[in-house]
PDB file of C-alpha atoms and ligand atoms in Angstrom:
ATOM      1  CA  MET A 114      -0.346   0.060  -0.116  1.00 82.00           C
ATOM      2  CA  ASP A 115       1.006   3.626  -0.161  1.00 86.00           C
ATOM      3  CA  GLU A 116       1.564   6.078   2.197  1.00 86.00           C
ATOM      4  CA  LYS A 117      -0.672   8.120   0.522  1.00 90.00           C
ATOM      5  CA  GLU A 118      -3.593   4.759   0.834  1.00 93.00           C
ATOM      6  CA  ALA A 119      -1.703   4.252   4.507  1.00 96.00           C
ATOM      7  CA  CYS A 120      -2.667   7.511   5.176  1.00 97.00           C
ATOM      8  CA  LYS A 121      -6.282   7.773   4.421  1.00 97.00           C
ATOM      9  CA  ARG A 122      -6.765   5.499   7.412  1.00 98.00           C
ATOM     10  CA  LEU A 123      -5.607   7.614   9.664  1.00 98.00           C
ATOM     11  CA  THR A 124      -7.978  10.929  11.040  1.00 98.00           C
ATOM     12  CA  VAL A 125      -7.452  12.277  14.380  1.00 98.00           C
ATOM     13  CA  CYS A 126     -10.692  12.982  16.845  1.00 97.00           C
ATOM     14  CA  MET A 127     -11.333  15.179  20.042  1.00 98.00           C
ATOM     15  CA  GLY A 128     -13.045  13.062  23.696  1.00 98.00           C
ATOM     16  CA  ASP A 129     -13.398  10.986  24.984  1.00 98.00           C
ATOM     17  CA  ILE A 130     -12.263   7.679  23.183  1.00 98.00           C
ATOM     18  CA  THR A 131     -14.306   5.126  25.898  1.00 98.00           C
ATOM     19  CA  ARG A 132     -17.908   6.419  23.791  1.00 98.00           C
ATOM     20  CA  LEU A 133     -15.691   5.612  20.874  1.00 98.00           C
ATOM     21  CA  GLU A 134     -17.364   2.712  18.555  1.00 98.00           C
ATOM     22  CA  VAL A 135     -14.775   0.712  17.590  1.00 98.00           C
ATOM     23  CA  ASP A 136     -13.638  -2.922  17.124  1.00 99.00           C
ATOM     24  CA  ALA A 137     -10.967  -1.793  20.055  1.00 99.00           C
ATOM     25  CA  VAL A 138      -9.539   1.220  22.172  1.00 99.00           C
ATOM     26  CA  VAL A 139      -6.125   1.652  23.445  1.00 99.00           C
ATOM     27  CA  ASN A 140      -5.923   1.998  27.161  1.00 99.00           C
ATOM     28  CA  ALA A 141      -2.697   3.829  28.776  1.00 99.00           C
ATOM     29  CA  ALA A 142      -2.498   1.561  31.587  1.00 98.00           C
ATOM     30  CA  ASN A 143       0.688   1.295  34.470  1.00 98.00           C
ATOM     31  CA  ASN A 144       2.858  -1.463  35.677  1.00 98.00           C
ATOM     32  CA  THR A 145      -0.104  -3.340  38.086  1.00 98.00           C
ATOM     33  CA  LEU A 146      -2.546  -2.393  35.425  1.00 98.00           C
ATOM     34  CA  LEU A 147      -5.000  -2.383  38.781  1.00 97.00           C
ATOM     35  CA  GLY A 148      -6.416   1.507  37.516  1.00 95.00           C
ATOM     36  CA  GLY A 149      -5.622   4.212  37.797  1.00 96.00           C
ATOM     37  CA  GLY A 150      -6.320   8.588  37.025  1.00 97.00           C
ATOM     38  CA  GLY A 151      -6.375   9.783  33.364  1.00 98.00           C
ATOM     39  CA  VAL A 152      -7.899   7.569  30.571  1.00 98.00           C
ATOM     40  CA  ASP A 153      -7.389   4.801  32.297  1.00 98.00           C
ATOM     41  CA  GLY A 154      -9.434   5.306  35.280  1.00 98.00           C
ATOM     42  CA  ALA A 155     -12.044   7.012  32.565  1.00 98.00           C
ATOM     43  CA  ILE A 156     -11.848   3.397  30.904  1.00 98.00           C
ATOM     44  CA  HIS A 157     -12.573   1.564  34.135  1.00 98.00           C
ATOM     45  CA  LYS A 158     -15.518   3.489  35.417  1.00 98.00           C
ATOM     46  CA  ALA A 159     -17.165   3.581  31.430  1.00 98.00           C
ATOM     47  CA  ALA A 160     -16.576  -0.160  31.107  1.00 98.00           C
ATOM     48  CA  GLY A 161     -17.120  -1.456  34.744  1.00 98.00           C
ATOM     49  CA  PRO A 162     -15.975  -3.449  37.946  1.00 98.00           C
ATOM     50  CA  GLU A 163     -15.685  -6.542  35.814  1.00 98.00           C
ATOM     51  CA  LEU A 164     -12.954  -5.405  34.276  1.00 98.00           C
ATOM     52  CA  MET A 165     -10.858  -5.103  37.681  1.00 98.00           C
ATOM     53  CA  ASP A 166     -11.388  -8.480  38.812  1.00 98.00           C
ATOM     54  CA  LEU A 167      -9.713  -9.650  34.896  1.00 98.00           C
ATOM     55  CA  THR A 168      -7.157  -7.438  34.589  1.00 98.00           C
ATOM     56  CA  ARG A 169      -6.372  -8.272  38.725  1.00 98.00           C
ATOM     57  CA  ARG A 170      -5.573 -11.629  37.585  1.00 98.00           C
ATOM     58  CA  LEU A 171      -3.240 -10.876  34.531  1.00 98.00           C
ATOM     59  CA  GLY A 172      -0.305 -10.227  37.333  1.00 97.00           C
ATOM     60  CA  GLY A 173       1.086  -6.732  35.378  1.00 98.00           C
ATOM     61  CA  CYS A 174       2.187  -5.450  32.780  1.00 98.00           C
ATOM     62  CA  PRO A 175       5.876  -4.401  31.376  1.00 98.00           C
ATOM     63  CA  THR A 176       6.489  -1.264  29.922  1.00 98.00           C
ATOM     64  CA  GLY A 177       6.395  -1.784  26.455  1.00 98.00           C
ATOM     65  CA  GLU A 178       4.316  -4.546  25.863  1.00 99.00           C
ATOM     66  CA  ALA A 179       0.236  -5.549  26.113  1.00 99.00           C
ATOM     67  CA  ARG A 180      -2.752  -7.168  27.361  1.00 98.00           C
ATOM     68  CA  VAL A 181      -5.767  -7.754  25.490  1.00 98.00           C
ATOM     69  CA  THR A 182      -9.373  -7.391  27.761  1.00 98.00           C
ATOM     70  CA  PRO A 183     -12.873  -7.504  26.845  1.00 98.00           C
ATOM     71  CA  GLY A 184     -14.762  -4.401  26.149  1.00 98.00           C
ATOM     72  CA  PHE A 185     -16.939  -5.245  28.880  1.00 98.00           C
ATOM     73  CA  ARG A 186     -19.731  -1.785  29.223  1.00 98.00           C
ATOM     74  CA  LEU A 187     -17.866   0.107  26.356  1.00 98.00           C
ATOM     75  CA  PRO A 188     -18.607  -0.090  22.627  1.00 98.00           C
ATOM     76  CA  ALA A 189     -15.554  -1.373  21.929  1.00 98.00           C
ATOM     77  CA  ARG A 190     -15.351  -5.818  22.050  1.00 98.00           C
ATOM     78  CA  TRP A 191     -12.448  -5.222  23.048  1.00 99.00           C
ATOM     79  CA  ILE A 192      -9.654  -2.960  25.194  1.00 99.00           C
ATOM     80  CA  ILE A 193      -5.748  -2.784  24.955  1.00 99.00           C
ATOM     81  CA  HIS A 194      -4.096  -1.916  28.089  1.00 99.00           C
ATOM     82  CA  THR A 195      -0.621  -0.664  27.439  1.00 99.00           C
ATOM     83  CA  VAL A 196       1.765   0.851  29.609  1.00 99.00           C
ATOM     84  CA  GLY A 197       4.123   3.769  28.287  1.00 99.00           C
ATOM     85  CA  PRO A 198       7.594   4.385  29.804  1.00 99.00           C
ATOM     86  CA  VAL A 199       7.765   7.607  32.022  1.00 98.00           C
ATOM     87  CA  TRP A 200      10.094   9.825  30.612  1.00 98.00           C
ATOM     88  CA  ARG A 201      13.085  10.615  32.309  1.00 98.00           C
ATOM     89  CA  GLY A 202      14.707  13.438  29.531  1.00 98.00           C
ATOM     90  CA  GLY A 203      14.928  11.364  26.577  1.00 98.00           C
ATOM     91  CA  GLY A 204      18.601   9.055  27.272  1.00 98.00           C
ATOM     92  CA  GLN A 205      16.766   5.823  28.972  1.00 98.00           C
ATOM     93  CA  GLY A 206      15.712   4.288  26.132  1.00 98.00           C
ATOM     94  CA  GLU A 207      12.440   6.122  26.546  1.00 98.00           C
ATOM     95  CA  ALA A 208      11.115   6.287  22.484  1.00 98.00           C
ATOM     96  CA  GLY A 209      11.827   3.178  21.824  1.00 98.00           C
ATOM     97  CA  LEU A 210       9.414   1.645  25.024  1.00 99.00           C
ATOM     98  CA  LEU A 211       6.984   4.676  23.331  1.00 99.00           C
ATOM     99  CA  ARG A 212       7.436   2.501  19.449  1.00 98.00           C
ATOM    100  CA  ARG A 213       6.883  -0.672  21.147  1.00 99.00           C
ATOM    101  CA  THR A 214       3.204   0.317  23.112  1.00 99.00           C
ATOM    102  CA  TYR A 215       1.907   0.906  19.739  1.00 99.00           C
ATOM    103  CA  ARG A 216       3.556  -1.979  18.226  1.00 98.00           C
ATOM    104  CA  ASN A 217       2.646  -4.474  20.770  1.00 99.00           C
ATOM    105  CA  SER A 218      -0.766  -2.932  20.687  1.00 99.00           C
ATOM    106  CA  PHE A 219      -1.422  -3.603  17.218  1.00 99.00           C
ATOM    107  CA  LYS A 220      -0.183  -6.724  17.227  1.00 98.00           C
ATOM    108  CA  LEU A 221      -2.670  -7.755  19.481  1.00 98.00           C
ATOM    109  CA  ALA A 222      -5.409  -6.547  17.382  1.00 99.00           C
ATOM    110  CA  LEU A 223      -4.573  -8.362  14.346  1.00 98.00           C
ATOM    111  CA  ASP A 224      -4.441 -11.220  16.605  1.00 98.00           C
ATOM    112  CA  LYS A 225      -8.106 -10.060  17.541  1.00 98.00           C
ATOM    113  CA  GLY A 226      -9.404  -9.447  14.118  1.00 98.00           C
ATOM    114  CA  VAL A 227      -9.478  -5.777  14.825  1.00 98.00           C
ATOM    115  CA  ARG A 228     -10.216  -3.080  12.170  1.00 98.00           C
ATOM    116  CA  THR A 229     -11.038  -0.024  13.997  1.00 99.00           C
ATOM    117  CA  ILE A 230      -8.719   1.199  16.753  1.00 99.00           C
ATOM    118  CA  ALA A 231      -8.404   4.498  18.278  1.00 99.00           C
ATOM    119  CA  PHE A 232      -5.617   5.597  20.824  1.00 99.00           C
ATOM    120  CA  PRO A 233      -5.273   8.144  23.411  1.00 99.00           C
ATOM    121  CA  ALA A 234      -2.162  10.022  23.282  1.00 99.00           C
ATOM    122  CA  ILE A 235       0.570   7.131  25.664  1.00 99.00           C
ATOM    123  CA  SER A 236       2.820   8.272  27.894  1.00 99.00           C
ATOM    124  CA  THR A 237       2.343  12.418  27.542  1.00 98.00           C
ATOM    125  CA  GLY A 238      -0.158  12.772  30.368  1.00 98.00           C
ATOM    126  CA  VAL A 239       0.864  12.494  33.571  1.00 98.00           C
ATOM    127  CA  TYR A 240       4.200  10.387  32.659  1.00 98.00           C
ATOM    128  CA  GLY A 241       5.191  12.958  30.864  1.00 98.00           C
ATOM    129  CA  TYR A 242       6.383  12.656  27.416  1.00 99.00           C
ATOM    130  CA  PRO A 243       6.461  15.375  25.278  1.00 98.00           C
ATOM    131  CA  LYS A 244       3.117  15.646  22.890  1.00 98.00           C
ATOM    132  CA  GLU A 245       4.539  16.082  19.134  1.00 98.00           C
ATOM    133  CA  ALA A 246       7.987  13.509  19.397  1.00 98.00           C
ATOM    134  CA  ALA A 247       4.759  11.842  20.702  1.00 99.00           C
ATOM    135  CA  ALA A 248       2.477  12.285  18.275  1.00 98.00           C
ATOM    136  CA  ARG A 249       5.325  11.268  15.424  1.00 98.00           C
ATOM    137  CA  ILE A 250       6.181   8.135  17.014  1.00 98.00           C
ATOM    138  CA  ALA A 251       2.063   7.270  17.177  1.00 98.00           C
ATOM    139  CA  VAL A 252       1.826   8.005  13.677  1.00 98.00           C
ATOM    140  CA  ALA A 253       5.227   6.291  12.088  1.00 98.00           C
ATOM    141  CA  SER A 254       4.433   3.314  13.796  1.00 98.00           C
ATOM    142  CA  ALA A 255      -0.165   3.317  12.414  1.00 98.00           C
ATOM    143  CA  LEU A 256       2.101   3.833   8.884  1.00 98.00           C
ATOM    144  CA  GLU A 257       3.675   0.241   8.885  1.00 97.00           C
ATOM    145  CA  VAL A 258       0.251  -1.030  10.109  1.00 98.00           C
ATOM    146  CA  ALA A 259      -2.382   1.049   8.143  1.00 98.00           C
ATOM    147  CA  GLU A 260      -2.493  -1.073   5.568  1.00 97.00           C
ATOM    148  CA  ALA A 261      -3.916  -3.825   7.920  1.00 98.00           C
ATOM    149  CA  PHE A 262      -6.446  -1.764   9.433  1.00 98.00           C
ATOM    150  CA  GLU A 263      -9.887  -0.019   8.110  1.00 98.00           C
ATOM    151  CA  ARG A 264      -9.734   2.882  10.753  1.00 98.00           C
ATOM    152  CA  ILE A 265      -6.646   3.939  13.230  1.00 98.00           C
ATOM    153  CA  VAL A 266      -7.888   6.644  15.322  1.00 99.00           C
ATOM    154  CA  PHE A 267      -5.716   9.239  17.253  1.00 98.00           C
ATOM    155  CA  CYS A 268      -8.074  10.559  20.222  1.00 98.00           C
ATOM    156  CA  THR A 269      -7.160  12.982  21.998  1.00 98.00           C
ATOM    157  CA  TYR A 270      -8.207  15.170  24.423  1.00 98.00           C
ATOM    158  CA  SER A 271      -8.251  18.450  24.359  1.00 98.00           C
ATOM    159  CA  GLU A 272      -7.592  21.187  21.933  1.00 98.00           C
ATOM    160  CA  ARG A 273      -4.245  22.005  21.944  1.00 98.00           C
ATOM    161  CA  ASP A 274      -3.574  18.055  21.529  1.00 98.00           C
ATOM    162  CA  GLU A 275      -6.619  17.336  18.175  1.00 98.00           C
ATOM    163  CA  SER A 276      -3.620  20.098  16.591  1.00 98.00           C
ATOM    164  CA  VAL A 277      -0.386  18.535  17.011  1.00 98.00           C
ATOM    165  CA  TYR A 278      -1.278  15.353  15.999  1.00 98.00           C
ATOM    166  CA  ARG A 279      -2.903  17.241  12.503  1.00 98.00           C
ATOM    167  CA  ARG A 280       0.580  19.074  12.723  1.00 98.00           C
ATOM    168  CA  VAL A 281       2.363  15.708  12.426  1.00 98.00           C
ATOM    169  CA  LEU A 282      -0.887  13.674  10.435  1.00 98.00           C
ATOM    170  CA  GLU A 283       0.972  16.899   7.929  1.00 97.00           C
ATOM    171  CA  GLU A 284       4.164  16.316   8.702  1.00 97.00           C
ATOM    172  CA  PHE A 285       4.334  12.487   7.343  1.00 97.00           C
ATOM    173  CA  CYS A 286       1.420  12.952   4.300  1.00 96.00           C
ATOM    174  CA  GLY A 287       1.194  16.134   3.168  1.00 89.00           C
TER     175      GLY A 287
HETATM  176  N1  LIG B 530     -10.372  10.022  25.767  1.00 59.69           N
HETATM  177  C1  LIG B 530      -9.006  10.181  25.316  1.00 59.69           C
HETATM  178  N2  LIG B 530      -8.343  10.657  26.039  1.00 59.69           N
HETATM  179  C2  LIG B 530      -7.739  10.995  27.861  1.00 59.69           C
HETATM  180  C3  LIG B 530      -9.308  10.543  28.384  1.00 59.69           C
HETATM  181  C4  LIG B 530     -10.040  10.547  27.922  1.00 59.69           C
HETATM  182  N3  LIG B 530     -11.311  10.151  28.577  1.00 59.69           N
HETATM  183  N4  LIG B 530      -8.399  11.395  29.720  1.00 59.69           N
HETATM  184  C5  LIG B 530      -7.477  11.615  29.694  1.00 59.69           C
HETATM  185  N5  LIG B 530      -7.096  11.184  28.590  1.00 59.69           N
HETATM  186  P1  LIG B 530      -2.481  10.150  31.092  1.00 59.69           P
HETATM  187  P2  LIG B 530      -0.577   8.390  31.225  1.00 59.69           P
HETATM  188  C6  LIG B 530      -5.874  11.728  27.879  1.00 59.69           C
HETATM  189  O1  LIG B 530      -1.469  10.596  32.133  1.00 59.69           O
HETATM  190  O2  LIG B 530       0.368   9.210  30.345  1.00 59.69           O
HETATM  191  C7  LIG B 530      -3.051   7.235  34.765  1.00 59.69           C
HETATM  192  O3  LIG B 530      -3.385   6.744  36.255  1.00 59.69           O
HETATM  193  C8  LIG B 530      -4.276  12.687  28.307  1.00 59.69           C
HETATM  194  O4  LIG B 530      -4.961  14.420  28.662  1.00 59.69           O
HETATM  195  O5  LIG B 530      -4.221   9.189  30.651  1.00 59.69           O
HETATM  196  O6  LIG B 530       0.489   7.328  30.105  1.00 59.69           O
HETATM  197  C9  LIG B 530      -1.283   5.601  34.252  1.00 59.69           C
HETATM  198  O7  LIG B 530      -2.777   4.451  35.326  1.00 59.69           O
HETATM  199  C10 LIG B 530      -3.435  12.555  27.936  1.00 59.69           C
HETATM  200  O8  LIG B 530      -3.463  13.206  26.096  1.00 59.69           O
HETATM  201  O9  LIG B 530      -1.676   8.230  30.653  1.00 59.69           O
HETATM  202  C11 LIG B 530      -0.666   5.712  34.582  1.00 59.69           C
HETATM  203  O10 LIG B 530      -0.654   5.000  36.060  1.00 59.69           O
HETATM  204  C12 LIG B 530      -3.513  10.773  27.629  1.00 59.69           C
HETATM  205  O11 LIG B 530      -4.521  10.462  27.425  1.00 59.69           O
HETATM  206  C13 LIG B 530      -0.318   6.686  34.011  1.00 59.69           C
HETATM  207  O12 LIG B 530      -1.604   6.753  34.099  1.00 59.69           O
HETATM  208  C14 LIG B 530      -2.518   9.811  28.484  1.00 59.69           C
HETATM  209  O13 LIG B 530      -2.650  10.602  29.844  1.00 59.69           O
HETATM  210  C15 LIG B 530       0.000   6.519  33.038  1.00 59.69           C
HETATM  211  O14 LIG B 530       0.235   7.977  32.717  1.00 59.69           O
END
């Protein structure tokens, strides 16, 4: 697939990821998989307590890896929980780890036959990853696999973040 076709499958939206009607939403979780604040808290709240009953049994998730659960009360059929790196200045392998969160999430999505998937801006909230650099990794990773998906959504939660993604998409896709 040429880059132009791949680009057409990438979209940016702004709003609550828990409301999206996609096959899978990705959660920016922590190593315990036991919930937290930010998008993780919102996903647990919207999915309902059955989610925690299940994630408790998963035994956590190393940074860069991903785990999949049902979406329970979400419109999405699946939740892919991944753990992004905490930003420590950029010299601690953060970029590689963030790339792995996207690649491993896509891999699990493909295993489940997912065609439409939405990502929050992993690591860019509490974990402090610079937004533009993170968006470049998100978009580059999505372009690598876009052929296998119908739609890859970057779900932002502020106008500022939305414009960061739009700018980065413009950079990659023109
Ligand atoms: N829908 C879409 N995006 C959201 C939503 C939402 N409902 N809520 C927040 N965001 P963060 P991290 C955006 O902090 O940096 C948790 O406590 C938010 O504006 O949720 O990977 C976990 O348990 C930001 O752009 O995730 C971990 O301990 C993005 O989601 C830790 O935070 C990610 O921000 C993970 O930190």
